[in-house]
Amino acid sequence: MLPFGVTPRRVGGAVLVLLQFCLLLWLALMATPTLMQAGMTLPGWLLVGLSGGLGAWTLWHNRLGNFNVHPEPKTHGQLVTTGPYRLIRHPMYTTVLLLAAALALVPAHALAWLIWVALFGVLLTKARLEEDWLCEHHPLYASYRQHNKRFVPWLF
């Protein structure tokens, strides 16, 4: 029996957040030895730059008080549809995937890319859970979701 206020959906969201951070840490640990010796390649720096730019743009429009790492929206959170949210529904997840791709490039190892694929799966599952909650909390979200792609503008 779960304690009051704890639901299987909330537990699932917490597990997804934990998996997300564990996979990112694993990628960072794999990349560290190569980064210490050789540094980042130009494609890696481009991915880091894209990630940082998109992340900053996203936080500019979705302020930290509204932002939540857990997929459950904050009780008094506002639906943001400006800035990068005009183009994609989950710009912070795209930011994480770009940074993770930069980290996966460093060791140039198949395992790093398998971890990246696992991270993509975790973020896709997390996005779907978050969207279910957003539809419940924000009546306009269902319409917004029909007009915007999830992670990549005009594609996905």
Phi, psi and omega in degrees: 000132181275148177298162181306132177087349180263122180244160176303326179294320177293319178297316178301319178297318179294321178296318179297319177297315179299315178299318179303310183289325177295317179294320176296318178297318179300315178298317180297318179293323177293324184280335188305311181302317179292319178298323181292327183269312189246341182084190184264143176279168179301314177300323177297315178296323177297318178295319177298318179296315177299316179298311180296318179295314179294320179298316179295317179298319180295313181293333177296323182267332179242085186305157183304328179293339181260341185282142181217128177289326177287145182291346179283126179297150176294148184306315182253022180291153180253147176283124181254127180230018180252173179062225182295339179290346173291333186258321182219154184279335185228066182296332178289326177292321176297320177302313180297317181294323177294315178297318179296324177295321176299318178293323180291332178293329188298303181284346181049047183240142180301324180298322179299319179287329173294322176295319178299317179297319177297318178298318177301316178298319178297314182292326176294316177296317179297319179297318179296318177296315179300320181294324175300314179295318181297323177297326178286323184273332185229103183304332181281349185295323182301317178292316178302318182297328181289339186254357183230141177283164186283306187238328184234124182306135176065356183242301187216000000 
